[in-house]
Amino acid sequence: MLRTAILLLTLSLLSFRTPVSPTIAGENLSAKAHLTALSGMTFEQKQLAFTEHVTQIYQELSLKNQGLALPVFQKAFVGLLNLKEQGLVPASKSILTVVDFTKSSNKKRMWVIDLASKKVLMNTLVAHGRNTGNVKAEKFSNTPNSFMSSMGFYVTSHTYYGKHGLSLRLKGMDEGFNSNAMERAIVVHGADYATDDFIKQYGRLGRSLGCPAVPTEISKELIETIKDETVLYVHSNDASYTSDYLNMKPVVENFATELTDMTVSI
């Protein structure tokens, strides 16, 4: 029912741009009219439809109220869809984790989102690497022993117990930006310097050796939630960052195909 509602909303938003068959007052467009509208859509109109879809999800999750910007969420969402389409993440996985390193480390800048249930499961502090910056993350690296954070898309791997307790290995998916994550042992782990108490004492969050470290008291729950092939996106303000997973074209075309298939089934 929700997917059908999205289709009807999308087409109503586009109907003034795309010629469609006449409608009967008080009734939805017919399936034939839906197909007529969809077949006549340009790529720009398909992209608008996709953007409306993402915006609706963003609003349902109340992400603006929780400090996550729509453009950042859309990038993470596009990456998730591309990773699924390429078979790099199971289609059944609905957990998406977003880290926005354009925000101060003194702010809660990690969000764990369940897209299936439309819930934000966690919104927490997260530390960046010691050589990435002081209060804000400003420099990034994929180089071993740089003690810097790496930006881009990751797929979570398996857990293990190390010096920080339960930790989660990350596979960097963006060549040249985070592809050395495994070699560098960039992992999600708990840290006593990633807390409000540390901020109150030192005026800033503590820093890691490059890992996205989270408060110890919630680290186990967070790691258990996002482990085993879910997507984590680390956003930055580095203009040099590019990613194949941010390619809008396949995502938009697949979305339009889904809309067509949904229309046929109505």
Short mmCIF file of N, CA and C in Angstrom, two decimals, residues 46 81 129 132 246:
data_model
loop_
_atom_site.label_atom_id
_atom_site.label_comp_id
_atom_site.label_asym_id
_atom_site.label_seq_id
_atom_site.Cartn_x
_atom_site.Cartn_y
_atom_site.Cartn_z
N LYS A 46 12.09 11.85 -14.36
CA LYS A 46 12.32 10.66 -13.55
C LYS A 46 13.16 11.02 -12.32
N LEU A 81 21.54 2.20 -2.71
CA LEU A 81 20.85 1.58 -3.83
C LEU A 81 21.83 1.07 -4.89
N GLY A 129 39.64 10.97 13.24
CA GLY A 129 41.06 10.72 13.47
C GLY A 129 41.80 11.93 14.02
N THR A 132 43.00 14.36 11.48
CA THR A 132 41.96 14.87 10.59
C THR A 132 41.51 16.26 10.99
N LEU A 246 27.73 7.23 -6.23
CA LEU A 246 26.88 8.42 -6.24
C LEU A 246 26.29 8.68 -7.63
#
